[in-house]
Amino acid sequence: DIQMTQSPSSLSASVGDRVTITCRASQTISSYLNWYQQKPGKAPKLLIYAPSTLESGVPSRFSGSGSGTDFTLTISNLQPEDFATYFCQQSYSTPWTFGQGTKVEIK
Amino acid sequence: QVQLQESGPGLVKPSQTLSLTCTVSGDSIGSGGYYWTWIRQHPGKGLEWIGYIQYSKNTYYNPSLTSRVTISEDTSENQFSLRLTSVTAADTAVYYCARGARKGVIVADTFDYWGQGTLVTVSS
């Protein structure tokens, strides 16, 4: 299985900050990397796929980049509704696997 | 708008079978083009893909669970189901059903619609 490792596991930030989350794959996954946002008690929501295309309706302050093994999710101008946990997911090969999550908390 | 809703027992005894159903509205599961997926999340942990069903009968499972899992569908009811046999406490999790969709130029597999999730606890 391809292991996905996110860093940091949590971070504290303020409204208006720029936040960067990293996801590393244990082997190359080309551009087959997706990002999800999960709020407490809710299902994950697809944010970005392949690895820089925003899902319909997702604000442009979210962006994704990377290829191969290293990927980044950036949130510019952090908003109150962005405080959540973010997961990466590889779709390069089955079994599809997820990172352990990065919790973005209010400073 | 596509909506998915999980249903089933919230408590299962060890060694018994976990059975959940996902009811889909806003899309037809038999129409093809998407794959109907189960994913679980252990308490406070990450997500684990369980498997999917597509084109009415094609199934694919996570190798770590394949000996215990079956996903089936009832197109007349627009539902698909999960059966997990011989459960243990390690199977305690929130179980989500989701729609798998291939997106983008590179045809990336994503999960674009999810149910709200249902907590299943394995305990005697």
PDB file of C-alpha atoms in Angstrom:
ATOM      1  CA  ASP A   1       0.000   0.000   0.000  1.00  0.00           C
ATOM      2  CA  ILE A   2       1.104   3.582  -0.605  1.00  0.00           C
ATOM      3  CA  GLN A   3       1.586   5.423   2.669  1.00  0.00           C
ATOM      4  CA  MET A   4       0.585   9.063   2.850  1.00  0.00           C
ATOM      5  CA  THR A   5       2.214  11.250   5.484  1.00  0.00           C
ATOM      6  CA  GLN A   6       0.951  14.715   6.276  1.00  0.00           C
ATOM      7  CA  SER A   7       2.735  17.457   8.169  1.00  0.00           C
ATOM      8  CA  PRO A   8       2.155  19.043  10.479  1.00  0.00           C
ATOM      9  CA  SER A   9      -0.450  16.952  12.298  1.00  0.00           C
ATOM     10  CA  SER A  10      -1.910  20.174  13.671  1.00  0.00           C
ATOM     11  CA  LEU A  11      -1.306  23.888  13.479  1.00  0.00           C
ATOM     12  CA  SER A  12      -2.639  27.076  15.000  1.00  0.00           C
ATOM     13  CA  ALA A  13      -3.332  30.070  12.811  1.00  0.00           C
ATOM     14  CA  SER A  14      -5.222  33.316  12.800  1.00  0.00           C
ATOM     15  CA  VAL A  15      -7.877  34.605  10.458  1.00  0.00           C
ATOM     16  CA  GLY A  16      -6.134  36.157   7.474  1.00  0.00           C
ATOM     17  CA  ASP A  17      -3.048  33.951   7.720  1.00  0.00           C
ATOM     18  CA  ARG A  18      -1.580  31.886   4.916  1.00  0.00           C
ATOM     19  CA  VAL A  19      -1.432  28.202   5.811  1.00  0.00           C
ATOM     20  CA  THR A  20       0.513  25.431   4.121  1.00  0.00           C
ATOM     21  CA  ILE A  21      -0.010  21.700   4.640  1.00  0.00           C
ATOM     22  CA  THR A  22       2.304  19.104   3.182  1.00  0.00           C
ATOM     23  CA  CYS A  23       1.537  15.571   2.063  1.00  0.00           C
ATOM     24  CA  ARG A  24       4.231  13.063   1.127  1.00  0.00           C
ATOM     25  CA  ALA A  25       3.668   9.728  -0.594  1.00  0.00           C
ATOM     26  CA  SER A  26       5.828   6.668   0.092  1.00  0.00           C
ATOM     27  CA  GLN A  27       6.292   6.241  -3.665  1.00  0.00           C
ATOM     28  CA  THR A  28       5.582   8.304  -6.712  1.00  0.00           C
ATOM     29  CA  ILE A  29       1.898   8.953  -7.379  1.00  0.00           C
ATOM     30  CA  SER A  30       2.338  11.282 -10.344  1.00  0.00           C
ATOM     31  CA  SER A  31      -0.419  13.898  -9.971  1.00  0.00           C
ATOM     32  CA  TYR A  32      -3.010  11.577  -8.412  1.00  0.00           C
ATOM     33  CA  LEU A  33      -3.495  13.473  -5.189  1.00  0.00           C
ATOM     34  CA  ASN A  34      -6.722  14.839  -3.743  1.00  0.00           C
ATOM     35  CA  TRP A  35      -7.495  17.018  -0.717  1.00  0.00           C
ATOM     36  CA  TYR A  36     -10.545  16.866   1.553  1.00  0.00           C
ATOM     37  CA  GLN A  37     -11.796  19.112   4.342  1.00  0.00           C
ATOM     38  CA  GLN A  38     -13.615  17.640   7.330  1.00  0.00           C
ATOM     39  CA  LYS A  39     -15.394  19.603  10.031  1.00  0.00           C
ATOM     40  CA  PRO A  40     -16.278  18.017  13.393  1.00  0.00           C
ATOM     41  CA  GLY A  41     -19.115  15.544  13.124  1.00  0.00           C
ATOM     42  CA  LYS A  42     -19.359  15.973   9.366  1.00  0.00           C
ATOM     43  CA  ALA A  43     -18.358  13.976   6.325  1.00  0.00           C
ATOM     44  CA  PRO A  44     -15.249  14.941   4.399  1.00  0.00           C
ATOM     45  CA  LYS A  45     -15.715  17.338   1.508  1.00  0.00           C
ATOM     46  CA  LEU A  46     -13.693  17.170  -1.703  1.00  0.00           C
ATOM     47  CA  LEU A  47     -11.693  20.379  -2.115  1.00  0.00           C
ATOM     48  CA  ILE A  48      -9.026  19.819  -4.731  1.00  0.00           C
ATOM     49  CA  TYR A  49      -8.067  16.989  -7.074  1.00  0.00           C
ATOM     50  CA  ALA A  50      -5.308  16.036  -9.480  1.00  0.00           C
ATOM     51  CA  PRO A  51      -3.638  17.874  -7.490  1.00  0.00           C
ATOM     52  CA  SER A  52      -4.441  21.513  -8.307  1.00  0.00           C
ATOM     53  CA  THR A  53      -7.998  21.559  -9.696  1.00  0.00           C
ATOM     54  CA  LEU A  54     -10.569  23.084  -7.392  1.00  0.00           C
ATOM     55  CA  GLU A  55     -13.820  21.201  -7.001  1.00  0.00           C
ATOM     56  CA  SER A  56     -16.838  23.239  -8.059  1.00  0.00           C
ATOM     57  CA  GLY A  57     -17.827  25.798  -5.447  1.00  0.00           C
ATOM     58  CA  VAL A  58     -14.539  25.743  -3.538  1.00  0.00           C
ATOM     59  CA  PRO A  59     -13.173  29.241  -2.850  1.00  0.00           C
ATOM     60  CA  SER A  60     -10.110  30.325  -4.767  1.00  0.00           C
ATOM     61  CA  ARG A  61      -8.150  30.929  -1.558  1.00  0.00           C
ATOM     62  CA  PHE A  62      -7.537  27.176  -1.607  1.00  0.00           C
ATOM     63  CA  SER A  63      -4.802  25.902  -3.890  1.00  0.00           C
ATOM     64  CA  GLY A  64      -2.904  22.672  -4.402  1.00  0.00           C
ATOM     65  CA  SER A  65       0.390  21.835  -6.007  1.00  0.00           C
ATOM     66  CA  GLY A  66       3.004  19.154  -6.370  1.00  0.00           C
ATOM     67  CA  SER A  67       3.788  15.998  -8.274  1.00  0.00           C
ATOM     68  CA  GLY A  68       5.616  12.746  -7.736  1.00  0.00           C
ATOM     69  CA  THR A  69       5.829  12.296  -3.987  1.00  0.00           C
ATOM     70  CA  ASP A  70       5.489  15.789  -2.505  1.00  0.00           C
ATOM     71  CA  PHE A  71       2.326  17.865  -2.464  1.00  0.00           C
ATOM     72  CA  THR A  72       1.077  21.026  -0.810  1.00  0.00           C
ATOM     73  CA  LEU A  73      -2.293  22.459   0.135  1.00  0.00           C
ATOM     74  CA  THR A  74      -2.257  26.207   0.685  1.00  0.00           C
ATOM     75  CA  ILE A  75      -5.000  28.303   2.188  1.00  0.00           C
ATOM     76  CA  SER A  76      -4.417  32.003   1.684  1.00  0.00           C
ATOM     77  CA  ASN A  77      -6.309  34.533   3.780  1.00  0.00           C
ATOM     78  CA  LEU A  78      -7.630  31.928   6.247  1.00  0.00           C
ATOM     79  CA  GLN A  79     -11.310  32.389   7.050  1.00  0.00           C
ATOM     80  CA  PRO A  80     -13.251  31.310  10.166  1.00  0.00           C
ATOM     81  CA  GLU A  81     -15.015  28.562   8.195  1.00  0.00           C
ATOM     82  CA  ASP A  82     -11.645  27.053   7.192  1.00  0.00           C
ATOM     83  CA  PHE A  83     -10.851  25.778  10.670  1.00  0.00           C
ATOM     84  CA  ALA A  84     -11.136  22.051  10.113  1.00  0.00           C
ATOM     85  CA  THR A  85      -9.113  18.907   9.502  1.00  0.00           C
ATOM     86  CA  TYR A  86      -7.606  18.364   6.071  1.00  0.00           C
ATOM     87  CA  PHE A  87      -6.802  14.982   4.537  1.00  0.00           C
ATOM     88  CA  CYS A  88      -4.840  14.098   1.439  1.00  0.00           C
ATOM     89  CA  GLN A  89      -5.698  10.971  -0.568  1.00  0.00           C
ATOM     90  CA  GLN A  90      -3.800   9.201  -3.321  1.00  0.00           C
ATOM     91  CA  SER A  91      -5.696   7.774  -6.258  1.00  0.00           C
ATOM     92  CA  TYR A  92      -2.659   6.459  -8.120  1.00  0.00           C
ATOM     93  CA  SER A  93      -3.231   2.856  -7.149  1.00  0.00           C
ATOM     94  CA  THR A  94      -5.596   0.771  -5.097  1.00  0.00           C
ATOM     95  CA  PRO A  95      -6.025   0.447  -2.232  1.00  0.00           C
ATOM     96  CA  TRP A  96      -6.590   4.190  -2.244  1.00  0.00           C
ATOM     97  CA  THR A  97      -5.115   5.610   0.942  1.00  0.00           C
ATOM     98  CA  PHE A  98      -5.409   8.770   2.981  1.00  0.00           C
ATOM     99  CA  GLY A  99      -3.070  10.823   5.080  1.00  0.00           C
ATOM    100  CA  GLN A 100      -3.641  10.940   8.815  1.00  0.00           C
ATOM    101  CA  GLY A 101      -4.993  14.477   8.677  1.00  0.00           C
ATOM    102  CA  THR A 102      -3.898  17.985   9.634  1.00  0.00           C
ATOM    103  CA  LYS A 103      -6.040  19.879  12.095  1.00  0.00           C
ATOM    104  CA  VAL A 104      -6.126  23.637  11.558  1.00  0.00           C
ATOM    105  CA  GLU A 105      -7.033  25.371  14.803  1.00  0.00           C
ATOM    106  CA  ILE A 106      -7.662  28.949  15.793  1.00  0.00           C
ATOM    107  CA  LYS A 107      -4.726  30.678  17.435  1.00  0.00           C
TER     108      LYS A 107
ATOM    109  CA  GLN B   1     -28.245  17.384  -5.818  1.00  0.00           C
ATOM    110  CA  VAL B   2     -26.826  13.958  -5.034  1.00  0.00           C
ATOM    111  CA  GLN B   3     -27.464  12.781  -1.493  1.00  0.00           C
ATOM    112  CA  LEU B   4     -26.395   9.628   0.296  1.00  0.00           C
ATOM    113  CA  GLN B   5     -27.694   8.325   3.619  1.00  0.00           C
ATOM    114  CA  GLU B   6     -26.324   5.408   5.624  1.00  0.00           C
ATOM    115  CA  SER B   7     -28.551   3.222   7.761  1.00  0.00           C
ATOM    116  CA  GLY B   8     -28.082   0.172   9.936  1.00  0.00           C
ATOM    117  CA  PRO B   9     -27.430  -1.006  13.492  1.00  0.00           C
ATOM    118  CA  GLY B  10     -25.171   1.141  15.616  1.00  0.00           C
ATOM    119  CA  LEU B  11     -24.089  -1.770  17.800  1.00  0.00           C
ATOM    120  CA  VAL B  12     -22.794  -5.138  16.659  1.00  0.00           C
ATOM    121  CA  LYS B  13     -21.505  -7.965  18.825  1.00  0.00           C
ATOM    122  CA  PRO B  14     -18.007  -9.351  18.283  1.00  0.00           C
ATOM    123  CA  SER B  15     -17.801 -12.178  15.725  1.00  0.00           C
ATOM    124  CA  GLN B  16     -21.113 -11.127  14.183  1.00  0.00           C
ATOM    125  CA  THR B  17     -21.773  -9.444  10.846  1.00  0.00           C
ATOM    126  CA  LEU B  18     -21.956  -5.700  10.332  1.00  0.00           C
ATOM    127  CA  SER B  19     -24.571  -4.725   7.732  1.00  0.00           C
ATOM    128  CA  LEU B  20     -25.148  -1.204   6.455  1.00  0.00           C
ATOM    129  CA  THR B  21     -27.191   0.236   3.619  1.00  0.00           C
ATOM    130  CA  CYS B  22     -26.682   3.456   1.688  1.00  0.00           C
ATOM    131  CA  THR B  23     -29.689   5.048   0.037  1.00  0.00           C
ATOM    132  CA  VAL B  24     -28.878   7.338  -2.875  1.00  0.00           C
ATOM    133  CA  SER B  25     -31.032  10.152  -4.218  1.00  0.00           C
ATOM    134  CA  GLY B  26     -30.339  12.527  -7.075  1.00  0.00           C
ATOM    135  CA  ASP B  27     -28.461   9.900  -9.089  1.00  0.00           C
ATOM    136  CA  SER B  28     -29.063   6.380 -10.306  1.00  0.00           C
ATOM    137  CA  ILE B  29     -26.533   3.861  -9.053  1.00  0.00           C
ATOM    138  CA  GLY B  30     -27.198   1.578 -12.009  1.00  0.00           C
ATOM    139  CA  SER B  31     -26.493   4.179 -14.644  1.00  0.00           C
ATOM    140  CA  GLY B  32     -22.746   3.616 -14.645  1.00  0.00           C
ATOM    141  CA  GLY B  33     -20.033   6.197 -14.733  1.00  0.00           C
ATOM    142  CA  TYR B  34     -19.637   6.321 -10.960  1.00  0.00           C
ATOM    143  CA  TYR B  35     -18.617   3.799  -8.365  1.00  0.00           C
ATOM    144  CA  TRP B  36     -20.397   3.425  -5.081  1.00  0.00           C
ATOM    145  CA  THR B  37     -17.985   3.287  -2.225  1.00  0.00           C
ATOM    146  CA  TRP B  38     -17.650   2.535   1.467  1.00  0.00           C
ATOM    147  CA  ILE B  39     -15.058   4.296   3.607  1.00  0.00           C
ATOM    148  CA  ARG B  40     -14.579   4.160   7.372  1.00  0.00           C
ATOM    149  CA  GLN B  41     -12.953   6.342   9.975  1.00  0.00           C
ATOM    150  CA  HIS B  42     -11.788   4.903  13.262  1.00  0.00           C
ATOM    151  CA  PRO B  43     -12.448   7.198  16.246  1.00  0.00           C
ATOM    152  CA  GLY B  44     -10.101  10.141  16.118  1.00  0.00           C
ATOM    153  CA  LYS B  45      -8.147   8.615  13.255  1.00  0.00           C
ATOM    154  CA  GLY B  46      -7.758   8.812   9.517  1.00  0.00           C
ATOM    155  CA  LEU B  47      -9.839   7.380   6.720  1.00  0.00           C
ATOM    156  CA  GLU B  48      -9.745   3.854   5.312  1.00  0.00           C
ATOM    157  CA  TRP B  49     -11.171   2.945   1.926  1.00  0.00           C
ATOM    158  CA  ILE B  50     -13.157  -0.314   2.168  1.00  0.00           C
ATOM    159  CA  GLY B  51     -14.269  -0.947  -1.403  1.00  0.00           C
ATOM    160  CA  TYR B  52     -16.712  -0.147  -4.162  1.00  0.00           C
ATOM    161  CA  ILE B  53     -19.281  -1.519  -6.570  1.00  0.00           C
ATOM    162  CA  GLN B  54     -19.667  -0.345 -10.161  1.00  0.00           C
ATOM    163  CA  TYR B  55     -21.669  -1.184 -13.259  1.00  0.00           C
ATOM    164  CA  SER B  56     -24.088  -3.191 -11.198  1.00  0.00           C
ATOM    165  CA  LYS B  57     -21.857  -6.059 -10.272  1.00  0.00           C
ATOM    166  CA  ASN B  58     -18.168  -5.196 -10.482  1.00  0.00           C
ATOM    167  CA  THR B  59     -16.645  -4.945  -7.032  1.00  0.00           C
ATOM    168  CA  TYR B  60     -13.221  -4.104  -5.703  1.00  0.00           C
ATOM    169  CA  TYR B  61     -12.134  -4.353  -2.093  1.00  0.00           C
ATOM    170  CA  ASN B  62      -9.261  -3.218   0.052  1.00  0.00           C
ATOM    171  CA  PRO B  63      -6.997  -6.306   0.263  1.00  0.00           C
ATOM    172  CA  SER B  64      -6.789  -5.835   4.027  1.00  0.00           C
ATOM    173  CA  LEU B  65     -10.540  -6.546   4.280  1.00  0.00           C
ATOM    174  CA  THR B  66     -11.320  -8.610   1.210  1.00  0.00           C
ATOM    175  CA  SER B  67     -11.799 -11.884   3.084  1.00  0.00           C
ATOM    176  CA  ARG B  68     -14.555 -10.335   5.237  1.00  0.00           C
ATOM    177  CA  VAL B  69     -16.276  -7.738   3.078  1.00  0.00           C
ATOM    178  CA  THR B  70     -19.053  -7.824   0.513  1.00  0.00           C
ATOM    179  CA  ILE B  71     -20.582  -4.832  -1.248  1.00  0.00           C
ATOM    180  CA  SER B  72     -23.802  -5.333  -3.158  1.00  0.00           C
ATOM    181  CA  GLU B  73     -26.481  -3.175  -4.685  1.00  0.00           C
ATOM    182  CA  ASP B  74     -30.224  -3.048  -5.222  1.00  0.00           C
ATOM    183  CA  THR B  75     -30.841  -0.856  -8.229  1.00  0.00           C
ATOM    184  CA  SER B  76     -34.613  -1.073  -7.810  1.00  0.00           C
ATOM    185  CA  GLU B  77     -34.267   0.675  -4.449  1.00  0.00           C
ATOM    186  CA  ASN B  78     -31.260   2.772  -5.539  1.00  0.00           C
ATOM    187  CA  GLN B  79     -29.297   1.402  -2.592  1.00  0.00           C
ATOM    188  CA  PHE B  80     -25.991  -0.302  -2.057  1.00  0.00           C
ATOM    189  CA  SER B  81     -24.906  -2.252   0.980  1.00  0.00           C
ATOM    190  CA  LEU B  82     -21.902  -3.284   3.026  1.00  0.00           C
ATOM    191  CA  ARG B  83     -21.468  -6.575   4.846  1.00  0.00           C
ATOM    192  CA  LEU B  84     -18.454  -7.115   7.079  1.00  0.00           C
ATOM    193  CA  THR B  85     -18.205 -10.485   8.761  1.00  0.00           C
ATOM    194  CA  SER B  86     -16.454 -11.641  11.928  1.00  0.00           C
ATOM    195  CA  VAL B  87     -16.181  -8.161  13.369  1.00  0.00           C
ATOM    196  CA  THR B  88     -13.935  -7.228  16.284  1.00  0.00           C
ATOM    197  CA  ALA B  89     -13.464  -4.068  18.311  1.00  0.00           C
ATOM    198  CA  ALA B  90     -11.027  -2.929  15.626  1.00  0.00           C
ATOM    199  CA  ASP B  91     -13.986  -2.528  13.284  1.00  0.00           C
ATOM    200  CA  THR B  92     -15.536   0.139  15.499  1.00  0.00           C
ATOM    201  CA  ALA B  93     -15.659   3.212  13.293  1.00  0.00           C
ATOM    202  CA  VAL B  94     -17.806   5.758  11.549  1.00  0.00           C
ATOM    203  CA  TYR B  95     -18.812   4.237   8.237  1.00  0.00           C
ATOM    204  CA  TYR B  96     -19.391   6.506   5.257  1.00  0.00           C
ATOM    205  CA  CYS B  97     -20.872   5.755   1.884  1.00  0.00           C
ATOM    206  CA  ALA B  98     -19.643   7.928  -0.950  1.00  0.00           C
ATOM    207  CA  ARG B  99     -19.844   8.370  -4.681  1.00  0.00           C
ATOM    208  CA  GLY B 100     -16.615   7.742  -6.533  1.00  0.00           C
ATOM    209  CA  ALA B 101     -16.072   9.873  -9.598  1.00  0.00           C
ATOM    210  CA  ARG B 102     -13.271  10.227 -12.084  1.00  0.00           C
ATOM    211  CA  LYS B 103     -12.371  13.833 -12.649  1.00  0.00           C
ATOM    212  CA  GLY B 104     -10.003  15.975 -14.628  1.00  0.00           C
ATOM    213  CA  VAL B 105      -7.723  15.546 -17.578  1.00  0.00           C
ATOM    214  CA  ILE B 106      -5.764  12.805 -15.834  1.00  0.00           C
ATOM    215  CA  VAL B 107      -8.988  11.029 -14.808  1.00  0.00           C
ATOM    216  CA  ALA B 108      -8.337  11.098 -11.100  1.00  0.00           C
ATOM    217  CA  ASP B 109     -10.458   8.958  -8.793  1.00  0.00           C
ATOM    218  CA  THR B 110     -12.176  11.111  -6.189  1.00  0.00           C
ATOM    219  CA  PHE B 111     -15.026  10.875  -3.700  1.00  0.00           C
ATOM    220  CA  ASP B 112     -17.280  13.804  -4.499  1.00  0.00           C
ATOM    221  CA  TYR B 113     -20.435  13.114  -2.502  1.00  0.00           C
ATOM    222  CA  TRP B 114     -20.573  11.557   0.945  1.00  0.00           C
ATOM    223  CA  GLY B 115     -23.204  10.442   3.377  1.00  0.00           C
ATOM    224  CA  GLN B 116     -23.222  11.922   6.862  1.00  0.00           C
ATOM    225  CA  GLY B 117     -21.689   8.765   8.303  1.00  0.00           C
ATOM    226  CA  THR B 118     -22.923   6.282  10.870  1.00  0.00           C
ATOM    227  CA  LEU B 119     -21.068   5.129  13.964  1.00  0.00           C
ATOM    228  CA  VAL B 120     -20.882   1.381  14.388  1.00  0.00           C
ATOM    229  CA  THR B 121     -19.597   0.109  17.705  1.00  0.00           C
ATOM    230  CA  VAL B 122     -18.492  -3.485  18.112  1.00  0.00           C
ATOM    231  CA  SER B 123     -19.082  -4.545  21.684  1.00  0.00           C
ATOM    232  CA  SER B 124     -20.724  -7.322  23.629  1.00  0.00           C
TER     233      SER B 124
END
